[in-house]
GROMACS .gro file of C-alpha atoms in nm:
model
  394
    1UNK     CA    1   1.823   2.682   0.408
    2UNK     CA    2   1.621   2.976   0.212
    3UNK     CA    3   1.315   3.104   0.421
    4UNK     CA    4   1.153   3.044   0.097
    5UNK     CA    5   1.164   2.707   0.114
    6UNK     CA    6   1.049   2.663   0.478
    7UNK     CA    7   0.726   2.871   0.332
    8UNK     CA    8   0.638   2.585   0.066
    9UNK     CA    9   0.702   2.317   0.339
   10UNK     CA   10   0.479   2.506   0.543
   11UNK     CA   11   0.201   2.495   0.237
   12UNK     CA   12   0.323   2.153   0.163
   13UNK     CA   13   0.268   2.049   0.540
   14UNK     CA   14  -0.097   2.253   0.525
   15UNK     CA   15  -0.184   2.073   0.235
   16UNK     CA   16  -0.104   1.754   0.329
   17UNK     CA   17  -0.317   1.761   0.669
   18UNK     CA   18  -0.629   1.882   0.443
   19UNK     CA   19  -0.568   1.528   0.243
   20UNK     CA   20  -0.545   1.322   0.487
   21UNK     CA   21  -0.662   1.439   0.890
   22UNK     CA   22  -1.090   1.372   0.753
   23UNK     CA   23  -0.977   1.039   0.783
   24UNK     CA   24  -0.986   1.074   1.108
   25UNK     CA   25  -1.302   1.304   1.117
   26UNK     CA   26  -1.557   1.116   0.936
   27UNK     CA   27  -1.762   0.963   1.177
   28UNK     CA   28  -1.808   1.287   1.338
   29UNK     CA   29  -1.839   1.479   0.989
   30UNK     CA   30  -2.109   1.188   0.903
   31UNK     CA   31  -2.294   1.208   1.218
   32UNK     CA   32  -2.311   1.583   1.172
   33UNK     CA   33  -2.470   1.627   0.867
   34UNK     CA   34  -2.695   1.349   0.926
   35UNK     CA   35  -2.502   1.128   0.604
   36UNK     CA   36  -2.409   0.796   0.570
   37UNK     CA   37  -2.094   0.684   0.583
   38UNK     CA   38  -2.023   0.638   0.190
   39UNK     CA   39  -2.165   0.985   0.161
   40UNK     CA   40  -1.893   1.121   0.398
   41UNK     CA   41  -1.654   0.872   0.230
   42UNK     CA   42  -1.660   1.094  -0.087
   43UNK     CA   43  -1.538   1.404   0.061
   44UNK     CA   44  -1.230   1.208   0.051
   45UNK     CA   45  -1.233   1.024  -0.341
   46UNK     CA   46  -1.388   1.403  -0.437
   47UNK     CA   47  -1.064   1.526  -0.288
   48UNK     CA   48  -0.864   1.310  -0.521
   49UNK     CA   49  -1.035   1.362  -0.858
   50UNK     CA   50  -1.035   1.724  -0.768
   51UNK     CA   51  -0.681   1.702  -0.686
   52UNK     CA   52  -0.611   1.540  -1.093
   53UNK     CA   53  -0.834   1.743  -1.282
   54UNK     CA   54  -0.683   2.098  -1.057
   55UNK     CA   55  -0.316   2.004  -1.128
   56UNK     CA   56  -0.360   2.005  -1.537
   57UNK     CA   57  -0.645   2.280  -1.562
   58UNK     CA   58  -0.485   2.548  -1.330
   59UNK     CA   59  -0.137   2.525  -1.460
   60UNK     CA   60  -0.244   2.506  -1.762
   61UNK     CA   61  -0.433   2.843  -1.714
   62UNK     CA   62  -0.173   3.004  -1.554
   63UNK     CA   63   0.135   2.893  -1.772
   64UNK     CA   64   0.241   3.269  -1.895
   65UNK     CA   65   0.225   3.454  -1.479
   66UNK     CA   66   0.486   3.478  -1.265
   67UNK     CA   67   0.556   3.163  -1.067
   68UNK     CA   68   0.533   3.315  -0.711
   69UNK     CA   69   0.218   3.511  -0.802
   70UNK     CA   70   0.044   3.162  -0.948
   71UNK     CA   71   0.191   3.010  -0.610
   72UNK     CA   72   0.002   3.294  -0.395
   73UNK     CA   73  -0.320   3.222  -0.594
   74UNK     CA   74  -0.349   2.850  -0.525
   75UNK     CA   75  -0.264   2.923  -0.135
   76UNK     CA   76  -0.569   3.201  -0.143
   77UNK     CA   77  -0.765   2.881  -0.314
   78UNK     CA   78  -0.681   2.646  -0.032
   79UNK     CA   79  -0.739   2.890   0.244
   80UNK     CA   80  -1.091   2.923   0.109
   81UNK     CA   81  -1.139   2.584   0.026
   82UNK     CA   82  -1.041   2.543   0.427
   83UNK     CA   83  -1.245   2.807   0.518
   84UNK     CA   84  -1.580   2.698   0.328
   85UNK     CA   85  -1.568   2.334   0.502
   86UNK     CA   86  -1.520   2.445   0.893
   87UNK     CA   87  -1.798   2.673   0.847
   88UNK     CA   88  -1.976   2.455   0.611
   89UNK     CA   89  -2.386   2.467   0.709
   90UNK     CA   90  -2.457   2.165   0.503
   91UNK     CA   91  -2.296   1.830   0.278
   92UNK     CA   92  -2.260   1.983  -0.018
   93UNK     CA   93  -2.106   2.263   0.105
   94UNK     CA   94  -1.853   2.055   0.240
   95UNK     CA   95  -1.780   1.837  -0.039
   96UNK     CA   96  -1.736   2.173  -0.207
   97UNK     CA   97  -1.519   2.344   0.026
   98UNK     CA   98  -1.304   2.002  -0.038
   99UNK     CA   99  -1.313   2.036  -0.392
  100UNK     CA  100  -1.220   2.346  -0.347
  101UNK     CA  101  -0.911   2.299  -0.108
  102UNK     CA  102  -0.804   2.011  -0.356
  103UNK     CA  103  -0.801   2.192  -0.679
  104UNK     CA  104  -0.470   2.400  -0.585
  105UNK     CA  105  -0.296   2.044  -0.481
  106UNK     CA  106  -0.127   1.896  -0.776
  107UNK     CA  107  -0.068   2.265  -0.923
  108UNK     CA  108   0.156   2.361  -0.564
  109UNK     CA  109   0.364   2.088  -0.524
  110UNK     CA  110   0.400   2.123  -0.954
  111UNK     CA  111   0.492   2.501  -0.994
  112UNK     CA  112   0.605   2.469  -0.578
  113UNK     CA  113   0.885   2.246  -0.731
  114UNK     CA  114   1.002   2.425  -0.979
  115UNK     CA  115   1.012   2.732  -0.719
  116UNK     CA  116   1.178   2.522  -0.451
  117UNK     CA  117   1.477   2.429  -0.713
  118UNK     CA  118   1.505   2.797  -0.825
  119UNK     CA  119   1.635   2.918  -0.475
  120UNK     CA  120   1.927   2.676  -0.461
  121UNK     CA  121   2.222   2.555  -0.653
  122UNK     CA  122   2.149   2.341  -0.971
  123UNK     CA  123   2.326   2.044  -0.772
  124UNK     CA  124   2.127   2.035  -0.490
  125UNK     CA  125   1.773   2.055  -0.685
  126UNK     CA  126   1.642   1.742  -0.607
  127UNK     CA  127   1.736   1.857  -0.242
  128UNK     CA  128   1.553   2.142  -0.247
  129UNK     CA  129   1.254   1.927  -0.369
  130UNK     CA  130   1.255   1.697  -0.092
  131UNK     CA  131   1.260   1.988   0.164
  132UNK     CA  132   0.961   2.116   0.004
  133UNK     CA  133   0.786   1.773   0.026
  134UNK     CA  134   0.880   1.722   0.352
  135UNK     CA  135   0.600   1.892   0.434
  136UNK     CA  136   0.389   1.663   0.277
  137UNK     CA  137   0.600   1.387   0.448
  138UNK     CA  138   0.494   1.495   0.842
  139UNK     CA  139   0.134   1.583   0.739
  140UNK     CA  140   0.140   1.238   0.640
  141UNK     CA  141   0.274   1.089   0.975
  142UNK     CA  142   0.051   1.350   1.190
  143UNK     CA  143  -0.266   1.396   0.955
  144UNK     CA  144  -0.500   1.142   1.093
  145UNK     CA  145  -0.419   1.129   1.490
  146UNK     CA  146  -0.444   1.548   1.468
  147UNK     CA  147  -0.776   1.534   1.295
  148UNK     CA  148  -0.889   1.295   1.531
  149UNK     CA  149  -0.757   1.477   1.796
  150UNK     CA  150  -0.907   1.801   1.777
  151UNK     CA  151  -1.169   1.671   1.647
  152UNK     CA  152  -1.221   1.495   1.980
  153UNK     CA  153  -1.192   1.782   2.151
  154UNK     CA  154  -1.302   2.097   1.988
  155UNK     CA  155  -1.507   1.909   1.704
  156UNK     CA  156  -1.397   1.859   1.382
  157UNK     CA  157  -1.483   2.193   1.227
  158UNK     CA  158  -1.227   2.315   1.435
  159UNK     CA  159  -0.925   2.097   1.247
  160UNK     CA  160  -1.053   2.277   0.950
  161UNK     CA  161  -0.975   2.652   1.097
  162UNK     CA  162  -0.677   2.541   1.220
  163UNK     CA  163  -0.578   2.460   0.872
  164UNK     CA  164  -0.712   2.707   0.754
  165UNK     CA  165  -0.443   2.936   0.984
  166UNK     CA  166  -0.164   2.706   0.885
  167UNK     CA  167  -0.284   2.807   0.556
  168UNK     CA  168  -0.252   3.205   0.601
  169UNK     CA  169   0.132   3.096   0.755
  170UNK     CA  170   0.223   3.000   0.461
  171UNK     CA  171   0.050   3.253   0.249
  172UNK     CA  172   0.249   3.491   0.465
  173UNK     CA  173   0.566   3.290   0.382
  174UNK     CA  174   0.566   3.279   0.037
  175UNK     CA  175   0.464   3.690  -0.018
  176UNK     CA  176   0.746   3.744   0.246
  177UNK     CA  177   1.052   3.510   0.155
  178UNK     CA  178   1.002   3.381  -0.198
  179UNK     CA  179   1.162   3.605  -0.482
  180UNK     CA  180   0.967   3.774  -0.734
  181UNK     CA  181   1.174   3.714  -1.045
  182UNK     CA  182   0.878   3.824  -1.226
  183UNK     CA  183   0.851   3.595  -1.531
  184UNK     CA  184   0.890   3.223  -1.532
  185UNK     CA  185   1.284   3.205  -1.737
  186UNK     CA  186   1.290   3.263  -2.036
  187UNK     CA  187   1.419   2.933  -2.117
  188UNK     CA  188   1.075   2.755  -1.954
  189UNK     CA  189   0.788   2.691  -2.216
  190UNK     CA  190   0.498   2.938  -2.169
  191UNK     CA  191   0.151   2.939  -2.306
  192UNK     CA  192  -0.040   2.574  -2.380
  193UNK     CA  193   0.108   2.484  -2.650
  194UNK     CA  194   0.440   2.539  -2.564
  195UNK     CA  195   0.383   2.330  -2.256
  196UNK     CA  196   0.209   2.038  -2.480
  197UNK     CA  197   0.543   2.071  -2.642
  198UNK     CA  198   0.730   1.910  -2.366
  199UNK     CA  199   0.567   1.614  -2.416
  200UNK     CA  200   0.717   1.551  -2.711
  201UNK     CA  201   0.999   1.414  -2.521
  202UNK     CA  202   0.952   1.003  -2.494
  203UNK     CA  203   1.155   1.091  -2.123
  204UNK     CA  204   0.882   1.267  -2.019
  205UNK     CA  205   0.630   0.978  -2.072
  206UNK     CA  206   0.899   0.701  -1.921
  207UNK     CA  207   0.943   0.906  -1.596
  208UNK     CA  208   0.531   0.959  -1.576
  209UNK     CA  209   0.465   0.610  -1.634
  210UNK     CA  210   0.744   0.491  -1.394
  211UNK     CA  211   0.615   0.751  -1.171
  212UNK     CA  212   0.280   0.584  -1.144
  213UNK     CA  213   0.343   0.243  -1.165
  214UNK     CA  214   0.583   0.314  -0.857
  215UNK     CA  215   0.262   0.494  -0.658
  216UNK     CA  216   0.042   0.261  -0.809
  217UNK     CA  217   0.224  -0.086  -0.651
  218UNK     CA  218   0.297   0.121  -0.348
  219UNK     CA  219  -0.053   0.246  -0.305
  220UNK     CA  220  -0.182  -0.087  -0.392
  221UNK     CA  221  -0.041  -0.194  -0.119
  222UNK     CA  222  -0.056   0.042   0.121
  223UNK     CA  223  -0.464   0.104   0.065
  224UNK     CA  224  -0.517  -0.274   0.236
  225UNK     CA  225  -0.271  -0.230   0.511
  226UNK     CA  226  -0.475  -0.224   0.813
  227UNK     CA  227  -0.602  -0.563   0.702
  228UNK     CA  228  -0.309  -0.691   0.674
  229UNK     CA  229  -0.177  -0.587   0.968
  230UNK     CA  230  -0.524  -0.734   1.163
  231UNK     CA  231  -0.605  -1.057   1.010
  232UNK     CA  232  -0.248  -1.160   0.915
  233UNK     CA  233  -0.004  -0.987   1.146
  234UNK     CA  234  -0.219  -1.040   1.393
  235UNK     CA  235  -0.246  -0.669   1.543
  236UNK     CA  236  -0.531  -0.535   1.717
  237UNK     CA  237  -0.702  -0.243   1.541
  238UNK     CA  238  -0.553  -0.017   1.800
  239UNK     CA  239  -0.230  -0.076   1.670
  240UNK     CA  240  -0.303   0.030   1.329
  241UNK     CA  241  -0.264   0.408   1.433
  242UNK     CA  242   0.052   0.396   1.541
  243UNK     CA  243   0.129   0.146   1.244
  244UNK     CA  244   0.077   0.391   0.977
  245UNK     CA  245   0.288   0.668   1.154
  246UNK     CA  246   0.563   0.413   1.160
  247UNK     CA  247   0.534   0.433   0.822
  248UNK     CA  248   0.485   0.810   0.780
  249UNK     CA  249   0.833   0.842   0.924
  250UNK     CA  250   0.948   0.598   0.654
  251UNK     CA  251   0.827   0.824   0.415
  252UNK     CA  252   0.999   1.134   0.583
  253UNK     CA  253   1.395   0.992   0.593
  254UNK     CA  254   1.308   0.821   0.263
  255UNK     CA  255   1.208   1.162   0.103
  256UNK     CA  256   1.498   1.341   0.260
  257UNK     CA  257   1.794   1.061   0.193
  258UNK     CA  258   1.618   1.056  -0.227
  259UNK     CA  259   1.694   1.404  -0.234
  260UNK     CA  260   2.015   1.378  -0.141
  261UNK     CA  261   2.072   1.082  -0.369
  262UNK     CA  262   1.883   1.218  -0.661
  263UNK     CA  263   2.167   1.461  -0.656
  264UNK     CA  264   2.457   1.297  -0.653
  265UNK     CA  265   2.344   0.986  -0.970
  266UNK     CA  266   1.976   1.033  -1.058
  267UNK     CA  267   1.910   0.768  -1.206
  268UNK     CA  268   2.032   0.519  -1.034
  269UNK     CA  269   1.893   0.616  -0.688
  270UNK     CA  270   1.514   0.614  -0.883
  271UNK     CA  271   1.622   0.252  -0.965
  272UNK     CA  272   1.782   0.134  -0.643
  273UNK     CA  273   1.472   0.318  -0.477
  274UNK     CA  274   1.189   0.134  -0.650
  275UNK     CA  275   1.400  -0.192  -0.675
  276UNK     CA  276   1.422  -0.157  -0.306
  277UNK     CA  277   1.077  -0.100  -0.283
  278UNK     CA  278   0.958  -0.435  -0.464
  279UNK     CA  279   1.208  -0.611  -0.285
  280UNK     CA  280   1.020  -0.447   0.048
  281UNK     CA  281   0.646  -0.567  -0.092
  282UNK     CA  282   0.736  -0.892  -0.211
  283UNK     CA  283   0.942  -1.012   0.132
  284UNK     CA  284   0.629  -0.842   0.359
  285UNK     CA  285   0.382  -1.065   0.170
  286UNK     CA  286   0.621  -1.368   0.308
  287UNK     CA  287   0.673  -1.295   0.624
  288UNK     CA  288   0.293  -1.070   0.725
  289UNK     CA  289   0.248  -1.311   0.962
  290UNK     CA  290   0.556  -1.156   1.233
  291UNK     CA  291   0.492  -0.863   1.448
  292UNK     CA  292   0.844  -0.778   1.430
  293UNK     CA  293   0.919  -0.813   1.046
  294UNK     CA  294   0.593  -0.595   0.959
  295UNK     CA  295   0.693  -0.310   1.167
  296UNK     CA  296   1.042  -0.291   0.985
  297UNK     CA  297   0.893  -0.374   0.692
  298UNK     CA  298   0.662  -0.104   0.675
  299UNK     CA  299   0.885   0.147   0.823
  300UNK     CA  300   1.132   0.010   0.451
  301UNK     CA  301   0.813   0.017   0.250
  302UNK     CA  302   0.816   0.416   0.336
  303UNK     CA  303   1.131   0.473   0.256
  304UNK     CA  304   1.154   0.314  -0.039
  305UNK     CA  305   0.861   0.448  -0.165
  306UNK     CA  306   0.892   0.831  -0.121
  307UNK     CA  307   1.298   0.766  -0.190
  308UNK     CA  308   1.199   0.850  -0.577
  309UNK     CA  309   0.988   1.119  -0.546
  310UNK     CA  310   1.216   1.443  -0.542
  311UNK     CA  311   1.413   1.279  -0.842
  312UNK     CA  312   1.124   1.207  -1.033
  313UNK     CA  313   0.969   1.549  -1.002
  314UNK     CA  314   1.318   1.699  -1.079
  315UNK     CA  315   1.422   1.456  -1.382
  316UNK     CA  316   1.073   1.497  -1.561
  317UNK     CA  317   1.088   1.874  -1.570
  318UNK     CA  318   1.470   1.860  -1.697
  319UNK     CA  319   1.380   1.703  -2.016
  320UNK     CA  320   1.045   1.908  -2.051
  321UNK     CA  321   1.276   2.207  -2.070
  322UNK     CA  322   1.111   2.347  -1.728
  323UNK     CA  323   0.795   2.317  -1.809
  324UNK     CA  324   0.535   2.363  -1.492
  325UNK     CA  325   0.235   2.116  -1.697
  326UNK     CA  326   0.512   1.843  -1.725
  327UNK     CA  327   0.533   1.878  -1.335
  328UNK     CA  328   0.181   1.879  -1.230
  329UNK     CA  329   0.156   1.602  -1.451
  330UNK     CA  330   0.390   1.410  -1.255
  331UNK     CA  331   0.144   1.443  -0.929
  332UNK     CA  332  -0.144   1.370  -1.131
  333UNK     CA  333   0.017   1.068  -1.258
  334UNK     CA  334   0.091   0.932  -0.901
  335UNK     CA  335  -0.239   1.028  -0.823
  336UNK     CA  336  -0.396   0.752  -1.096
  337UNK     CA  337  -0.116   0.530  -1.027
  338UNK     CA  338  -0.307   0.526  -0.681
  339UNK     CA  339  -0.636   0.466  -0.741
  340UNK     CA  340  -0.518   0.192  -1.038
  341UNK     CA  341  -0.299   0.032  -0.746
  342UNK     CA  342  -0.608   0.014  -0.500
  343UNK     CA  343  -0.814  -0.129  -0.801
  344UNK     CA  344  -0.592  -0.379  -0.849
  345UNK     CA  345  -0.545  -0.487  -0.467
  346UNK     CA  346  -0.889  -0.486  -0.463
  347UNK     CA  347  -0.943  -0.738  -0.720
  348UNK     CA  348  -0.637  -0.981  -0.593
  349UNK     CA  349  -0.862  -0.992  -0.228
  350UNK     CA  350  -1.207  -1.000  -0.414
  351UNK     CA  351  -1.064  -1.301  -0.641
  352UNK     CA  352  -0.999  -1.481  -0.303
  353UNK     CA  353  -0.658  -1.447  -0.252
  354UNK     CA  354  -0.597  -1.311   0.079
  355UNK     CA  355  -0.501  -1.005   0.260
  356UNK     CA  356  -0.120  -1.027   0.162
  357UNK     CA  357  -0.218  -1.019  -0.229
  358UNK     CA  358  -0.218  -0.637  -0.227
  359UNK     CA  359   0.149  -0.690  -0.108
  360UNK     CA  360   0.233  -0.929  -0.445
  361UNK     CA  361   0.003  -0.748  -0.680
  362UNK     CA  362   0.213  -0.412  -0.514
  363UNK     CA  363   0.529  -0.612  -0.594
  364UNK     CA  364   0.455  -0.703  -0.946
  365UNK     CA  365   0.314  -0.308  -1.032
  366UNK     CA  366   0.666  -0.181  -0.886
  367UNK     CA  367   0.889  -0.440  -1.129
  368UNK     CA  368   0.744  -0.323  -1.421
  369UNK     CA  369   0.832   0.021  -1.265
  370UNK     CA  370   1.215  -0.056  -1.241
  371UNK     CA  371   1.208  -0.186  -1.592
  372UNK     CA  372   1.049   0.135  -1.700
  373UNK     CA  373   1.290   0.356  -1.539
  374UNK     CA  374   1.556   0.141  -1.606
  375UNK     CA  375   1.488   0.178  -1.966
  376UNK     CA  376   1.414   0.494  -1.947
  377UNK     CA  377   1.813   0.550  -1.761
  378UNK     CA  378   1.944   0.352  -2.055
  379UNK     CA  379   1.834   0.580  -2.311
  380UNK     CA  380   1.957   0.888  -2.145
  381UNK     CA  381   2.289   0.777  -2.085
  382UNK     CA  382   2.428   0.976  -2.401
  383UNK     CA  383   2.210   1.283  -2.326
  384UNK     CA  384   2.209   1.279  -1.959
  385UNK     CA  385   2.535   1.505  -1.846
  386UNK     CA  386   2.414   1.727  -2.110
  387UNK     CA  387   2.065   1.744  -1.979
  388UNK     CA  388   2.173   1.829  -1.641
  389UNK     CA  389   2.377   2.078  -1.734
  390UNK     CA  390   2.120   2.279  -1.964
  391UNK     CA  391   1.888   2.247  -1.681
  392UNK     CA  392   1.814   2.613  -1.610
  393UNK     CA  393   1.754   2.750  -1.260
  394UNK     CA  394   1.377   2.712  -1.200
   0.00000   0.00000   0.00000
């Protein structure tokens, strides 16, 4: 495996635990600055619209540098953004510190990917993709129980420096073991228009839409869990924790077996995965109410949903020609496909519907999802063994 890679799992990992570990932190954060609890709740949705207006605005901006130098930038962003909350001396510092931190999110794992894909074989790009996300993968698992961890027992400005050093790691990582090619190829579109150019390409627009209509059902889903889990399953809050890490290791051997897949028939493993993934949503709804179905059901629900994710990021910058706005976009996509998917679970339990509707509304996002990307793998059949093969080394 190239060191370089390790170094973007190591930002990928970094970046993950600044997403999710305040979970964990907010009563404490709350308490601290003397806010309520919907105050300290937006230092998380801040996070997120930071996270979608950073991952079109700074690759945008930085279209025509050199990949690893953009890549060193948005690590020297989130080290700040790290830096600014743990010694934060008020709120808004905080939430700006957060802001911050998330503008360099959708922009790393974007450019990160095209990096990661560059320091392999063109056959094993979608593997090099999931190694890179695999970071993202265990933050997920370990985000919340470390952030409430040391938070517990240093306080919780002290889960921000220790980001903040995993941060510097990978800083290290990338000036040390990535390659300086100096340009982006020559082949990749530079400058905005150029990379507004790639979306020309009605594959580009299938693969974002399936993209988020896969988070988005997922999401939906997932964002109601703990009820589910409580006042169906009939768990005890307790068990929630160790719930959700059952699925964060779903989302870890799902991220690493798509990679593997994505290789070997693109394609069809994006439409197995998400097919597999409705399957998952719709059967949990049915059977919520056993102990032993929802843990294997969640555990499937991870899989399946992070299965697609190093093929989608990999097929949506083959037919923008390599274009680093076409991948950002991708994140940003998933990134509304969440918050539409919440919406939407929202509304089914609001209407009166129960705390498995998240699971059917999930269900029915996800379908349209497969018929997306299955239309979408229809269309490309003529083009696709060319595609592949003009895809340059990014």
């Amino acid at each position: 495996m190239p060191k370089g890679l390790v170094a973007l799992a190591v930002g990928g990992f970094g970046i993950g635990l600044t997403e999710f570990l305040i979970a964990g932190l907010l009563p404490q954060v709350a308490a601290g600055f003397a806010v309520s609890e919907a105050a300290a709740g937006r230092l998380i949705s801040g996070y997120a619209v930071s996270v979608a207006v950073g991952a079109i605005a700074l690759t945008a901006a930085t279209a025509r540098l050199p990949r690893k130098h953009v890549l060193v930038g948005l690590v020297v962003l989130f080290v700040l953004g790290n830096l600014l909350s743990a010694v934060a001396p008020s709120y808004p510092v905080m939430l700006l510190g957060r802001i911050v931190a998330a503008l360099c999110h959708g922009s790393f794992f974007g450019i990160g990917s095209l990096v990661a894909r560059s320091l392999v074989a063109p056959e094993r790009a979608s593997r090099a993709v999931a190694v890179m996300f695999a970071g993202l993968t265990v933050a997920n698992v370990l985000g919340v129980p470390f952030g409430a961890l040391v938070g517990e027992r240093w306080g919780w400005r002290a889960a921000f420096w220790a980001v903040t050093v995993i941060g510097l790691l990978a800083l290290a990582g990338i000036v040390a073991f990535v390659p300086s090619p100096g340009q982006t190829p020559p082949t990749a579109p530079t400058g905005l228009r150029a990379q507004l150019g790639a979306f020309r390409s009605g594959q580009v627009w299938l693969t974002l839409v399936a993209t988020a209509l896969g988070y988005g059902g997922m999401f939906g889903a997932f964002s109601y869990i703990a009820y589910t889990f409580t006042e169906v399953g009939g768990f005890s809050s307790a068990d929630v924790a160790w719930l959700l890490m059952v699925y964060g290791v779903g989302l870890v051997v799902g991220n690493l077996i798509g990679g593997r897949a994505a290789d070997h028939d693109r394609d069809r493993a994006l439409v197995l995965a998400l097919a597999g993934l409705t399957v998952t949503l719709a059967v949990f709804g049915l059977l919520a109410t056993s102990a032993t179905a929802s843990v294997v059901l969640v555990f499937l629900m991870g899989v399946f949903g992070f299965a697609g994710v190093p093929g989608m990021i990999t097929r949506v910058t083959d037919y923008a020609h390599g274009a680093a706005l076409a991948a950002s976009a991708n994140v940003s996509a998933s990134n509304i496909g969440n918050a539409l998917g919440a919406w939407a679970g929202g509304l089914a339990i609001t209407a009166g519907l129960g705390y498995t509707a998240p699971l059917y509304v999930g269900a029915g996002i996800v379908l349209t999802s497969v018929l997306v990307m299955t239309v979408a793998a229809h269309r490309a059949r003529p083009a696709g063994r060319q595609a592949r093969a003009s895809a340059v080394r990014r």
